[in-house]
Coordinates of C-alpha atoms in Angstrom, one line a residue:
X1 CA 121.4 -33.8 148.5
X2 CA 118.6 -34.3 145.8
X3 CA 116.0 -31.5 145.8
X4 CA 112.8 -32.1 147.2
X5 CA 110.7 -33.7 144.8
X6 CA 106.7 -34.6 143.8
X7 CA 105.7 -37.9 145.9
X8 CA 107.9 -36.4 148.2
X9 CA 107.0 -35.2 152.2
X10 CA 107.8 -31.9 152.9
X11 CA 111.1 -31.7 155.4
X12 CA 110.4 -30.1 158.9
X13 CA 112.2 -26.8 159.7
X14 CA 111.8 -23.8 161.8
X15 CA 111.3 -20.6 160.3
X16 CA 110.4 -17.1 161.6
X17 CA 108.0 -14.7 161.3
X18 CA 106.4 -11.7 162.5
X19 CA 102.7 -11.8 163.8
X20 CA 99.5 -9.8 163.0
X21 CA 100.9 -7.7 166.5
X22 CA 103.9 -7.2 165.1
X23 CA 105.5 -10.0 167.7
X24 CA 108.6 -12.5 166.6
X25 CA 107.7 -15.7 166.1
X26 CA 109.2 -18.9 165.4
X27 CA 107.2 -21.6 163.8
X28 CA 107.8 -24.7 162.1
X29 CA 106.9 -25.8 158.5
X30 CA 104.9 -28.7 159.5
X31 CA 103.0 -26.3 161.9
X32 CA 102.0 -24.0 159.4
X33 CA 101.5 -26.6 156.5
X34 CA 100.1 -29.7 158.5
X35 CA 96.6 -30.8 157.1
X36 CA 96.5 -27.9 154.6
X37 CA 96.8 -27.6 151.0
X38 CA 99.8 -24.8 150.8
X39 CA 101.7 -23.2 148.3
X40 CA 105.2 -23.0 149.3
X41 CA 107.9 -20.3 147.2
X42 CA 111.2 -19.7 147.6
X43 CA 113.1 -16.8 146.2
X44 CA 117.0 -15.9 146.0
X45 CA 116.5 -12.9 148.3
X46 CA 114.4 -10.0 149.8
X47 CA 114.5 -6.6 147.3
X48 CA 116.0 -8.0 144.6
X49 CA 114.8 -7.4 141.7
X50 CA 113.1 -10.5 140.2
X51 CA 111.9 -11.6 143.6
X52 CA 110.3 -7.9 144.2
X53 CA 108.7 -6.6 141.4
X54 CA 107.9 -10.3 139.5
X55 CA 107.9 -13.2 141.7
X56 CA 106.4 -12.0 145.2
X57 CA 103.6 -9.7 143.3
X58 CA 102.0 -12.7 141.0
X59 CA 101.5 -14.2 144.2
X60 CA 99.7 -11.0 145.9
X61 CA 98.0 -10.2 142.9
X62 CA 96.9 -14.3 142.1
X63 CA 96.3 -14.9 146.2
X64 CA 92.4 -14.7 145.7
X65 CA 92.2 -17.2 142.6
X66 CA 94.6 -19.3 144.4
X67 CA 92.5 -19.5 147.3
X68 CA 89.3 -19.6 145.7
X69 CA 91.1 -22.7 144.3
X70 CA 91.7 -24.8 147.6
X71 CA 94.9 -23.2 148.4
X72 CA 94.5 -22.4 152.7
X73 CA 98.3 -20.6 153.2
X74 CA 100.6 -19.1 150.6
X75 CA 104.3 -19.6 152.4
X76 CA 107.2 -17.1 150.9
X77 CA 110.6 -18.2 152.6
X78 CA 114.1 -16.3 152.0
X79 CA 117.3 -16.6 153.3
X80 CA 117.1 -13.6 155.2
X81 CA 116.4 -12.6 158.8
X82 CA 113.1 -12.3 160.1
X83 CA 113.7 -8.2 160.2
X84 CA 114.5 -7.6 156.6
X85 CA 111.3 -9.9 155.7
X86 CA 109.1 -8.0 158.0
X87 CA 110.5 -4.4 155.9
X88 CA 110.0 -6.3 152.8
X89 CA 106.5 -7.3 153.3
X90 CA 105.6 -3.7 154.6
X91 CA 105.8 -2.4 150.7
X92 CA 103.4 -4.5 149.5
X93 CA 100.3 -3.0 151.7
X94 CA 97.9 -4.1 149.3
X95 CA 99.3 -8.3 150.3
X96 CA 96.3 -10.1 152.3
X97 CA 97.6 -13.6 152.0
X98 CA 101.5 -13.9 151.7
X99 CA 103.4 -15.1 154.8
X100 CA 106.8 -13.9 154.4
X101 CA 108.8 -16.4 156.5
X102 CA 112.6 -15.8 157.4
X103 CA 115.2 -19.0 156.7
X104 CA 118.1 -17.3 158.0
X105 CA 120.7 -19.6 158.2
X106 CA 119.6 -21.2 155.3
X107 CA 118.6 -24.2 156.9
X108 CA 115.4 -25.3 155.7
X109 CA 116.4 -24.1 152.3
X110 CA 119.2 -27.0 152.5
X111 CA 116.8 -29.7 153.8
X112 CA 114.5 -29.0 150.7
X113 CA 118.0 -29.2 148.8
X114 CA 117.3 -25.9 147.3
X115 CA 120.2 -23.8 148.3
X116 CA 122.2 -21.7 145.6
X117 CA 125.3 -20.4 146.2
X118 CA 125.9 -16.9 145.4
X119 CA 129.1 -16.1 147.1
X120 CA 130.6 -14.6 144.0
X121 CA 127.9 -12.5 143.7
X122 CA 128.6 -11.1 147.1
X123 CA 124.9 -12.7 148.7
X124 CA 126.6 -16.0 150.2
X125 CA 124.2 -18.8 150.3
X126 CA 120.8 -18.6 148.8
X127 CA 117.5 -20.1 147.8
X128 CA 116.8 -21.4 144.3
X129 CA 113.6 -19.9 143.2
X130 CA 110.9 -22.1 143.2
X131 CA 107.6 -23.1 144.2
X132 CA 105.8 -25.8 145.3
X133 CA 102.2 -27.2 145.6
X134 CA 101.9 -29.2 149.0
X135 CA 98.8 -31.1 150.4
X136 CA 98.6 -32.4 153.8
X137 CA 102.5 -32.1 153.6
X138 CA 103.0 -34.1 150.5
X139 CA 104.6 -32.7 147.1
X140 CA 101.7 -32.6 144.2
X141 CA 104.1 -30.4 142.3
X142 CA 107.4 -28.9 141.9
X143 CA 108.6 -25.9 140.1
X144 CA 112.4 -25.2 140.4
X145 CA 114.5 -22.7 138.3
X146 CA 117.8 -22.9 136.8
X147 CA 120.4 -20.0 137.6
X148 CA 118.7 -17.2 138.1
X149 CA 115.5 -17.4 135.6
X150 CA 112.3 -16.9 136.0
X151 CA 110.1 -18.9 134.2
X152 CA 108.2 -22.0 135.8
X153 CA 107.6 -20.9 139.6
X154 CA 105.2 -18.2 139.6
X155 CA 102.2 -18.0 140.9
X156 CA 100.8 -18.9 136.8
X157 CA 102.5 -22.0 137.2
X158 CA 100.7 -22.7 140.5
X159 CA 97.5 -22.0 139.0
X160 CA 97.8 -24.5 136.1
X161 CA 98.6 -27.5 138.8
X162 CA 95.2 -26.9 140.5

């Protein structure tokens, strides 16, 4: 399957999530990114390294220029479950505007056509990192990495598209 793409609409899924009162939810994409101008990241997995000290902060530390730029909803989704997302968002208390979202069967991450296998690695299958700029759920712009570099999806990148 192609990965998703700019021009493209962004594939429906169900992800989940834990609330504001600390209550499971599940939620799909269109829900959450419906009629909103979102940013949308992907990363290969909670607490690993890139994704936890690089990735995930530029987009804590970049959430207030982003949404002083138009951006409603930053989205982070992992192939994880929605219990090792909710520890991983609890060590970055200083986060106001990053909804960690759970993708653990790796779902949605195959209907964007963003999956990565890392079975030899011992992690199975995982998401690409990437990130994408959506509006009203269409694709304005794609940033998808090779291997596992990190160099055209953070939250810079973003910026620069708005």
């Amino acid at each position: 399957m192609a990965p998703i793409a700019v021009g493209d609409t962004l594939p429906d899924g169900t992800v989940a999530y834990f609330d504001g009162e600390d209550q499971l939810q599940q939620a799909s994409i269109h829900s959450l990114a419906a009629g909103k101008k979102v940013v949308l990241f992907g990363v290969p997995g909670a607490f690993t390294p890139t994704c936890s000290l690089k990735h995930v902060p530029g987009f804590i530390e970049n959430g207030e220029e982003l949404k002083a730029k138009g951006i409603d909803d930053i989205l982070l989704i992992s192939v994880n479950d929605p219990f090792v997302m909710k520890a991983w968002a609890k060590t970055y208390p200083e986060n106001k505007h990053v909804k960690f979202l759970a993708d653990g069967s790796a779902a949605y991450t195959h209907a964007l056509g963003l999956e990565l296998d890392l079975s030899e690695k011992g992690l199975g299958v995982r998401s690409k990192r990437f990130s994408l700029l959506v509006d009203d759920l269409k694709v304005k712009a794609t940033n998808i990495e090779s291997g596992g570099e990190f160099t055209v999806s953070g939250a810079e990148d973003i910026l620069k598209a708005l």
